[in-house]
Amino acid sequence: LAKTTQPISMDSYEGQEVNITCSHNNIATNDYITWYQQFPSQGPRFIIQGYKTKVTNEVASLFIPADRKSSTLSLPRVSLSDTAVYYCLVGMNRDDKIIFGKGTRLHILP
Amino acid sequence: GAVVSQHPSWVICKSGTSVKIECRSLDFQATTMFWYRQFPKQSLMLMATSNEGSKATYEQGVEKDKFLINHASLTLSTLTVTSAHPEDSSFYICSARIPGRGRETQYFGPGTRLLVL
């Protein structure tokens, strides 16, 4: 299970693009990179998943460099409703389980 | 998309009583479900893995006799907090893997807020 490091918190303003970077230096060859979003008092929500290069869906984009030792979640034109905690997960542990790190607390300001 | 529900969404109980929380996969079958606990301002902590038709496996430090898990069908897992105490007050979240999707992809329930008085 690759250890991940991401900023504890970030602030941004409505309408801005927000990029959250996650470091995962010991990512394994078969590990995928997955991001979840969690609003207060709700369960996490799957946002996006990728293996290499770039993945885009209706919510976000995920950029993964060639060495795959980091990844960047990009949220275009954020709104107040994007205020949440964002978790970067890489691979699974030896027992085939997802283990959550501390996540990044994103606060969008008006 | 795949939906996981939990019931109840919140519960208040007296110390010493038992509380049952249900986790259902609404439009798919889930042979494996997971139970997490989350304290305020903290990340999710995996408690146990619920396997349909077999015993649950618990993470280190989680008392299996206190947190009883039953996965009697492919769409239902239950977590029973026995003899609840105030320190068991927390946000309990279940999740399920989606068949055919990557192993790292799970869908989470909305959570159950437990308050033990």
PDB file of C-alpha atoms in Angstrom:
ATOM      1  CA  LEU A   1       0.000   0.000   0.000  1.00  0.00           C
ATOM      2  CA  ALA A   2       1.619   3.211  -1.178  1.00  0.00           C
ATOM      3  CA  LYS A   3       1.898   5.934   1.434  1.00  0.00           C
ATOM      4  CA  THR A   4       0.332   9.156   0.249  1.00  0.00           C
ATOM      5  CA  THR A   5       1.078  12.735   1.192  1.00  0.00           C
ATOM      6  CA  GLN A   6      -1.291  15.578   0.421  1.00  0.00           C
ATOM      7  CA  PRO A   7      -1.772  19.042   1.863  1.00  0.00           C
ATOM      8  CA  ILE A   8      -3.809  19.126   5.031  1.00  0.00           C
ATOM      9  CA  SER A   9      -5.877  22.073   3.903  1.00  0.00           C
ATOM     10  CA  MET A  10      -6.347  24.494   1.024  1.00  0.00           C
ATOM     11  CA  ASP A  11      -8.381  27.633   0.463  1.00  0.00           C
ATOM     12  CA  SER A  12      -9.600  28.938  -2.855  1.00  0.00           C
ATOM     13  CA  TYR A  13     -12.248  31.220  -4.293  1.00  0.00           C
ATOM     14  CA  GLU A  14     -15.343  30.542  -6.285  1.00  0.00           C
ATOM     15  CA  GLY A  15     -14.732  30.294  -9.999  1.00  0.00           C
ATOM     16  CA  GLN A  16     -11.072  29.360  -9.628  1.00  0.00           C
ATOM     17  CA  GLU A  17      -9.451  26.151 -10.742  1.00  0.00           C
ATOM     18  CA  VAL A  18      -8.165  24.122  -7.809  1.00  0.00           C
ATOM     19  CA  ASN A  19      -5.337  21.646  -8.049  1.00  0.00           C
ATOM     20  CA  ILE A  20      -4.637  19.223  -5.228  1.00  0.00           C
ATOM     21  CA  THR A  21      -1.428  17.265  -5.514  1.00  0.00           C
ATOM     22  CA  CYS A  22      -0.801  13.921  -3.885  1.00  0.00           C
ATOM     23  CA  SER A  23       2.640  12.355  -3.550  1.00  0.00           C
ATOM     24  CA  HIS A  24       2.991   8.587  -3.642  1.00  0.00           C
ATOM     25  CA  ASN A  25       6.651   7.791  -4.155  1.00  0.00           C
ATOM     26  CA  ASN A  26       6.377   4.043  -3.579  1.00  0.00           C
ATOM     27  CA  ILE A  27       3.468   3.367  -5.870  1.00  0.00           C
ATOM     28  CA  ALA A  28       3.463  -0.183  -7.196  1.00  0.00           C
ATOM     29  CA  THR A  29       3.247  -1.151 -10.841  1.00  0.00           C
ATOM     30  CA  ASN A  30      -0.333  -2.364 -10.630  1.00  0.00           C
ATOM     31  CA  ASP A  31      -1.664   0.379  -8.329  1.00  0.00           C
ATOM     32  CA  TYR A  32      -4.414   2.694  -9.467  1.00  0.00           C
ATOM     33  CA  ILE A  33      -4.844   6.209  -8.115  1.00  0.00           C
ATOM     34  CA  THR A  34      -8.292   7.020  -6.804  1.00  0.00           C
ATOM     35  CA  TRP A  35      -9.764  10.210  -5.391  1.00  0.00           C
ATOM     36  CA  TYR A  36     -12.767  10.484  -3.110  1.00  0.00           C
ATOM     37  CA  GLN A  37     -14.706  13.515  -1.921  1.00  0.00           C
ATOM     38  CA  GLN A  38     -16.406  13.714   1.452  1.00  0.00           C
ATOM     39  CA  PHE A  39     -18.870  16.348   2.600  1.00  0.00           C
ATOM     40  CA  PRO A  40     -19.556  16.797   6.316  1.00  0.00           C
ATOM     41  CA  SER A  41     -21.752  14.058   7.765  1.00  0.00           C
ATOM     42  CA  GLN A  42     -21.796  12.106   4.518  1.00  0.00           C
ATOM     43  CA  GLY A  43     -20.015   9.059   3.217  1.00  0.00           C
ATOM     44  CA  PRO A  44     -17.152   9.541   0.743  1.00  0.00           C
ATOM     45  CA  ARG A  45     -18.020   9.810  -2.915  1.00  0.00           C
ATOM     46  CA  PHE A  46     -15.885   8.374  -5.711  1.00  0.00           C
ATOM     47  CA  ILE A  47     -14.627  11.192  -7.948  1.00  0.00           C
ATOM     48  CA  ILE A  48     -12.089   9.817 -10.372  1.00  0.00           C
ATOM     49  CA  GLN A  49      -9.563   7.071 -10.913  1.00  0.00           C
ATOM     50  CA  GLY A  50      -6.569   6.759 -13.167  1.00  0.00           C
ATOM     51  CA  TYR A  51      -3.451   4.769 -13.893  1.00  0.00           C
ATOM     52  CA  LYS A  52      -1.359   7.079 -16.049  1.00  0.00           C
ATOM     53  CA  THR A  53      -1.400  10.309 -18.087  1.00  0.00           C
ATOM     54  CA  LYS A  54      -4.730  12.104 -17.877  1.00  0.00           C
ATOM     55  CA  VAL A  55      -8.259  11.142 -17.030  1.00  0.00           C
ATOM     56  CA  THR A  56     -11.223  13.486 -17.251  1.00  0.00           C
ATOM     57  CA  ASN A  57     -14.844  13.111 -16.303  1.00  0.00           C
ATOM     58  CA  GLU A  58     -17.738  15.482 -15.705  1.00  0.00           C
ATOM     59  CA  VAL A  59     -16.474  16.356 -12.241  1.00  0.00           C
ATOM     60  CA  ALA A  60     -12.693  16.572 -12.389  1.00  0.00           C
ATOM     61  CA  SER A  61      -9.474  15.793 -14.165  1.00  0.00           C
ATOM     62  CA  LEU A  62      -6.633  13.679 -12.891  1.00  0.00           C
ATOM     63  CA  PHE A  63      -3.107  14.284 -14.093  1.00  0.00           C
ATOM     64  CA  ILE A  64      -0.485  11.604 -13.577  1.00  0.00           C
ATOM     65  CA  PRO A  65       3.126  12.154 -14.699  1.00  0.00           C
ATOM     66  CA  ALA A  66       5.105   9.431 -16.375  1.00  0.00           C
ATOM     67  CA  ASP A  67       6.870   8.322 -13.195  1.00  0.00           C
ATOM     68  CA  ARG A  68       3.483   8.044 -11.401  1.00  0.00           C
ATOM     69  CA  LYS A  69       5.044   9.203  -8.145  1.00  0.00           C
ATOM     70  CA  SER A  70       2.475  11.933  -7.793  1.00  0.00           C
ATOM     71  CA  SER A  71      -0.932  12.877  -9.107  1.00  0.00           C
ATOM     72  CA  THR A  72      -2.951  16.065  -9.296  1.00  0.00           C
ATOM     73  CA  LEU A  73      -6.683  16.337  -8.929  1.00  0.00           C
ATOM     74  CA  SER A  74      -7.971  19.333 -10.833  1.00  0.00           C
ATOM     75  CA  LEU A  75     -11.366  20.849 -10.078  1.00  0.00           C
ATOM     76  CA  PRO A  76     -12.412  23.412 -12.696  1.00  0.00           C
ATOM     77  CA  ARG A  77     -14.286  26.552 -11.666  1.00  0.00           C
ATOM     78  CA  VAL A  78     -15.051  25.556  -8.106  1.00  0.00           C
ATOM     79  CA  SER A  79     -18.134  26.677  -6.249  1.00  0.00           C
ATOM     80  CA  LEU A  80     -18.962  26.912  -2.557  1.00  0.00           C
ATOM     81  CA  SER A  81     -20.445  23.423  -2.776  1.00  0.00           C
ATOM     82  CA  ASP A  82     -17.020  21.976  -3.530  1.00  0.00           C
ATOM     83  CA  THR A  83     -15.985  22.637   0.054  1.00  0.00           C
ATOM     84  CA  ALA A  84     -15.152  19.157   1.284  1.00  0.00           C
ATOM     85  CA  VAL A  85     -12.358  16.790   2.238  1.00  0.00           C
ATOM     86  CA  TYR A  86     -10.590  15.146  -0.689  1.00  0.00           C
ATOM     87  CA  TYR A  87      -8.805  11.840  -0.218  1.00  0.00           C
ATOM     88  CA  CYS A  88      -6.114  10.450  -2.483  1.00  0.00           C
ATOM     89  CA  LEU A  89      -5.830   6.657  -2.320  1.00  0.00           C
ATOM     90  CA  VAL A  90      -3.225   4.560  -4.052  1.00  0.00           C
ATOM     91  CA  GLY A  91      -3.451   0.812  -4.301  1.00  0.00           C
ATOM     92  CA  MET A  92      -4.594  -1.415  -1.533  1.00  0.00           C
ATOM     93  CA  ASN A  93      -2.902  -2.983   1.425  1.00  0.00           C
ATOM     94  CA  ARG A  94      -1.777  -6.596   1.524  1.00  0.00           C
ATOM     95  CA  ASP A  95      -5.190  -7.632   2.795  1.00  0.00           C
ATOM     96  CA  ASP A  96      -6.899  -6.065  -0.222  1.00  0.00           C
ATOM     97  CA  LYS A  97      -8.352  -3.143   1.695  1.00  0.00           C
ATOM     98  CA  ILE A  98      -8.556   0.586   1.153  1.00  0.00           C
ATOM     99  CA  ILE A  99      -6.931   2.597   3.906  1.00  0.00           C
ATOM    100  CA  PHE A 100      -7.720   6.295   4.089  1.00  0.00           C
ATOM    101  CA  GLY A 101      -5.091   8.927   4.807  1.00  0.00           C
ATOM    102  CA  LYS A 102      -5.819  12.290   6.346  1.00  0.00           C
ATOM    103  CA  GLY A 103      -7.090  13.927   3.178  1.00  0.00           C
ATOM    104  CA  THR A 104      -7.090  17.574   2.108  1.00  0.00           C
ATOM    105  CA  ARG A 105      -9.677  19.866   3.594  1.00  0.00           C
ATOM    106  CA  LEU A 106     -10.656  22.259   0.775  1.00  0.00           C
ATOM    107  CA  HIS A 107     -12.431  25.441   1.735  1.00  0.00           C
ATOM    108  CA  ILE A 108     -13.985  27.526  -1.037  1.00  0.00           C
ATOM    109  CA  LEU A 109     -14.511  31.186  -0.239  1.00  0.00           C
ATOM    110  CA  PRO A 110     -17.066  33.483  -1.892  1.00  0.00           C
TER     111      PRO A 110
ATOM    112  CA  GLY B   1     -24.691   4.683 -10.503  1.00  0.00           C
ATOM    113  CA  ALA B   2     -24.385   2.088  -7.805  1.00  0.00           C
ATOM    114  CA  VAL B   3     -26.094   3.015  -4.570  1.00  0.00           C
ATOM    115  CA  VAL B   4     -25.388   1.940  -1.040  1.00  0.00           C
ATOM    116  CA  SER B   5     -27.889   2.853   1.647  1.00  0.00           C
ATOM    117  CA  GLN B   6     -27.682   2.848   5.410  1.00  0.00           C
ATOM    118  CA  HIS B   7     -30.377   2.758   8.034  1.00  0.00           C
ATOM    119  CA  PRO B   8     -30.877   4.526  10.292  1.00  0.00           C
ATOM    120  CA  SER B   9     -29.200   7.781   9.321  1.00  0.00           C
ATOM    121  CA  TRP B  10     -28.903   8.744  12.953  1.00  0.00           C
ATOM    122  CA  VAL B  11     -29.643   7.122  16.271  1.00  0.00           C
ATOM    123  CA  ILE B  12     -29.540   8.168  19.897  1.00  0.00           C
ATOM    124  CA  CYS B  13     -29.460   5.490  22.557  1.00  0.00           C
ATOM    125  CA  LYS B  14     -28.834   5.037  26.235  1.00  0.00           C
ATOM    126  CA  SER B  15     -25.586   3.629  27.516  1.00  0.00           C
ATOM    127  CA  GLY B  16     -25.728  -0.156  27.783  1.00  0.00           C
ATOM    128  CA  THR B  17     -28.166  -0.727  24.951  1.00  0.00           C
ATOM    129  CA  SER B  18     -27.407  -2.309  21.587  1.00  0.00           C
ATOM    130  CA  VAL B  19     -27.824  -0.604  18.255  1.00  0.00           C
ATOM    131  CA  LYS B  20     -28.094  -2.218  14.844  1.00  0.00           C
ATOM    132  CA  ILE B  21     -27.062  -0.415  11.664  1.00  0.00           C
ATOM    133  CA  GLU B  22     -27.999  -1.784   8.255  1.00  0.00           C
ATOM    134  CA  CYS B  23     -26.040  -1.397   5.042  1.00  0.00           C
ATOM    135  CA  ARG B  24     -27.690  -2.324   1.758  1.00  0.00           C
ATOM    136  CA  SER B  25     -26.499  -2.416  -1.812  1.00  0.00           C
ATOM    137  CA  LEU B  26     -29.531  -1.286  -3.782  1.00  0.00           C
ATOM    138  CA  ASP B  27     -28.791  -2.209  -7.370  1.00  0.00           C
ATOM    139  CA  PHE B  28     -25.971  -4.701  -7.225  1.00  0.00           C
ATOM    140  CA  GLN B  29     -24.810  -7.670  -5.247  1.00  0.00           C
ATOM    141  CA  ALA B  30     -21.933  -7.174  -2.878  1.00  0.00           C
ATOM    142  CA  THR B  31     -20.026 -10.177  -1.632  1.00  0.00           C
ATOM    143  CA  THR B  32     -17.763  -7.889   0.357  1.00  0.00           C
ATOM    144  CA  MET B  33     -18.704  -4.852   2.382  1.00  0.00           C
ATOM    145  CA  PHE B  34     -16.614  -2.739   4.694  1.00  0.00           C
ATOM    146  CA  TRP B  35     -17.400  -0.879   7.900  1.00  0.00           C
ATOM    147  CA  TYR B  36     -15.629   2.325   8.853  1.00  0.00           C
ATOM    148  CA  ARG B  37     -15.817   4.633  11.831  1.00  0.00           C
ATOM    149  CA  GLN B  38     -15.079   8.326  11.705  1.00  0.00           C
ATOM    150  CA  PHE B  39     -14.621  10.708  14.598  1.00  0.00           C
ATOM    151  CA  PRO B  40     -15.016  14.486  14.137  1.00  0.00           C
ATOM    152  CA  LYS B  41     -12.303  16.098  12.039  1.00  0.00           C
ATOM    153  CA  GLN B  42     -10.606  12.742  11.510  1.00  0.00           C
ATOM    154  CA  SER B  43     -10.271  10.384   8.609  1.00  0.00           C
ATOM    155  CA  LEU B  44     -12.180   7.161   8.126  1.00  0.00           C
ATOM    156  CA  MET B  45     -10.883   4.226  10.114  1.00  0.00           C
ATOM    157  CA  LEU B  46     -11.531   0.756   8.767  1.00  0.00           C
ATOM    158  CA  MET B  47     -13.153  -1.436  11.396  1.00  0.00           C
ATOM    159  CA  ALA B  48     -13.919  -4.683   9.635  1.00  0.00           C
ATOM    160  CA  THR B  49     -14.547  -6.487   6.392  1.00  0.00           C
ATOM    161  CA  SER B  50     -17.913  -8.155   6.015  1.00  0.00           C
ATOM    162  CA  ASN B  51     -17.998 -11.246   3.814  1.00  0.00           C
ATOM    163  CA  GLU B  52     -21.250 -12.756   2.612  1.00  0.00           C
ATOM    164  CA  GLY B  53     -21.743 -16.196   4.067  1.00  0.00           C
ATOM    165  CA  SER B  54     -18.678 -16.148   6.289  1.00  0.00           C
ATOM    166  CA  LYS B  55     -17.309 -14.480   9.380  1.00  0.00           C
ATOM    167  CA  ALA B  56     -16.223 -10.890   9.277  1.00  0.00           C
ATOM    168  CA  THR B  57     -12.573 -10.025   9.636  1.00  0.00           C
ATOM    169  CA  TYR B  58     -11.738  -7.285  12.091  1.00  0.00           C
ATOM    170  CA  GLU B  59      -8.932  -4.763  12.092  1.00  0.00           C
ATOM    171  CA  GLN B  60      -6.459  -4.763  14.924  1.00  0.00           C
ATOM    172  CA  GLY B  61      -7.854  -3.127  18.014  1.00  0.00           C
ATOM    173  CA  VAL B  62     -11.515  -3.544  17.045  1.00  0.00           C
ATOM    174  CA  GLU B  63     -13.447  -5.733  19.474  1.00  0.00           C
ATOM    175  CA  LYS B  64     -15.378  -8.316  17.500  1.00  0.00           C
ATOM    176  CA  ASP B  65     -17.650  -9.114  20.437  1.00  0.00           C
ATOM    177  CA  LYS B  66     -18.636  -5.485  20.720  1.00  0.00           C
ATOM    178  CA  PHE B  67     -19.115  -4.780  17.031  1.00  0.00           C
ATOM    179  CA  LEU B  68     -21.060  -7.713  15.660  1.00  0.00           C
ATOM    180  CA  ILE B  69     -21.201  -7.958  11.889  1.00  0.00           C
ATOM    181  CA  ASN B  70     -23.561 -10.137   9.921  1.00  0.00           C
ATOM    182  CA  HIS B  71     -23.604 -10.412   6.128  1.00  0.00           C
ATOM    183  CA  ALA B  72     -26.510 -12.726   5.594  1.00  0.00           C
ATOM    184  CA  SER B  73     -27.254 -11.881   1.982  1.00  0.00           C
ATOM    185  CA  LEU B  74     -25.561 -10.405  -1.056  1.00  0.00           C
ATOM    186  CA  THR B  75     -27.262  -7.071  -0.485  1.00  0.00           C
ATOM    187  CA  LEU B  76     -27.278  -6.637   3.283  1.00  0.00           C
ATOM    188  CA  SER B  77     -24.664  -6.301   5.985  1.00  0.00           C
ATOM    189  CA  THR B  78     -25.462  -5.286   9.546  1.00  0.00           C
ATOM    190  CA  LEU B  79     -23.284  -3.824  12.272  1.00  0.00           C
ATOM    191  CA  THR B  80     -24.525  -4.185  15.831  1.00  0.00           C
ATOM    192  CA  VAL B  81     -22.877  -2.097  18.512  1.00  0.00           C
ATOM    193  CA  THR B  82     -23.462  -4.097  21.666  1.00  0.00           C
ATOM    194  CA  SER B  83     -23.657  -2.520  25.106  1.00  0.00           C
ATOM    195  CA  ALA B  84     -22.930   0.874  23.641  1.00  0.00           C
ATOM    196  CA  HIS B  85     -21.075   3.458  25.687  1.00  0.00           C
ATOM    197  CA  PRO B  86     -20.544   7.178  25.112  1.00  0.00           C
ATOM    198  CA  GLU B  87     -17.102   6.538  23.610  1.00  0.00           C
ATOM    199  CA  ASP B  88     -18.813   4.539  20.848  1.00  0.00           C
ATOM    200  CA  SER B  89     -20.491   7.721  19.671  1.00  0.00           C
ATOM    201  CA  SER B  90     -19.241   8.235  16.150  1.00  0.00           C
ATOM    202  CA  PHE B  91     -20.129   8.312  12.468  1.00  0.00           C
ATOM    203  CA  TYR B  92     -20.336   4.794  11.042  1.00  0.00           C
ATOM    204  CA  ILE B  93     -20.001   4.315   7.296  1.00  0.00           C
ATOM    205  CA  CYS B  94     -20.272   1.190   5.200  1.00  0.00           C
ATOM    206  CA  SER B  95     -19.015   0.599   1.698  1.00  0.00           C
ATOM    207  CA  ALA B  96     -19.183  -2.066  -0.949  1.00  0.00           C
ATOM    208  CA  ARG B  97     -17.084  -3.049  -3.905  1.00  0.00           C
ATOM    209  CA  ILE B  98     -18.755  -2.917  -7.275  1.00  0.00           C
ATOM    210  CA  PRO B  99     -18.462  -6.141  -9.246  1.00  0.00           C
ATOM    211  CA  GLY B 100     -16.488  -5.652 -12.419  1.00  0.00           C
ATOM    212  CA  ARG B 101     -14.889  -2.416 -11.256  1.00  0.00           C
ATOM    213  CA  GLY B 102     -11.365  -1.911  -9.992  1.00  0.00           C
ATOM    214  CA  ARG B 103     -10.659  -3.223  -6.535  1.00  0.00           C
ATOM    215  CA  GLU B 104      -9.891   0.281  -5.368  1.00  0.00           C
ATOM    216  CA  THR B 105     -13.358   1.456  -6.335  1.00  0.00           C
ATOM    217  CA  GLN B 106     -15.892   1.352  -3.571  1.00  0.00           C
ATOM    218  CA  TYR B 107     -19.239   2.990  -3.130  1.00  0.00           C
ATOM    219  CA  PHE B 108     -20.028   4.332   0.282  1.00  0.00           C
ATOM    220  CA  GLY B 109     -23.225   4.618   2.207  1.00  0.00           C
ATOM    221  CA  PRO B 110     -24.402   7.970   3.564  1.00  0.00           C
ATOM    222  CA  GLY B 111     -23.309   7.081   7.085  1.00  0.00           C
ATOM    223  CA  THR B 112     -25.052   6.618  10.424  1.00  0.00           C
ATOM    224  CA  ARG B 113     -24.514   9.056  13.264  1.00  0.00           C
ATOM    225  CA  LEU B 114     -24.588   7.287  16.631  1.00  0.00           C
ATOM    226  CA  LEU B 115     -24.895   9.206  19.861  1.00  0.00           C
ATOM    227  CA  VAL B 116     -24.740   7.245  23.087  1.00  0.00           C
ATOM    228  CA  LEU B 117     -25.949   9.078  26.156  1.00  0.00           C
TER     229      LEU B 117
END
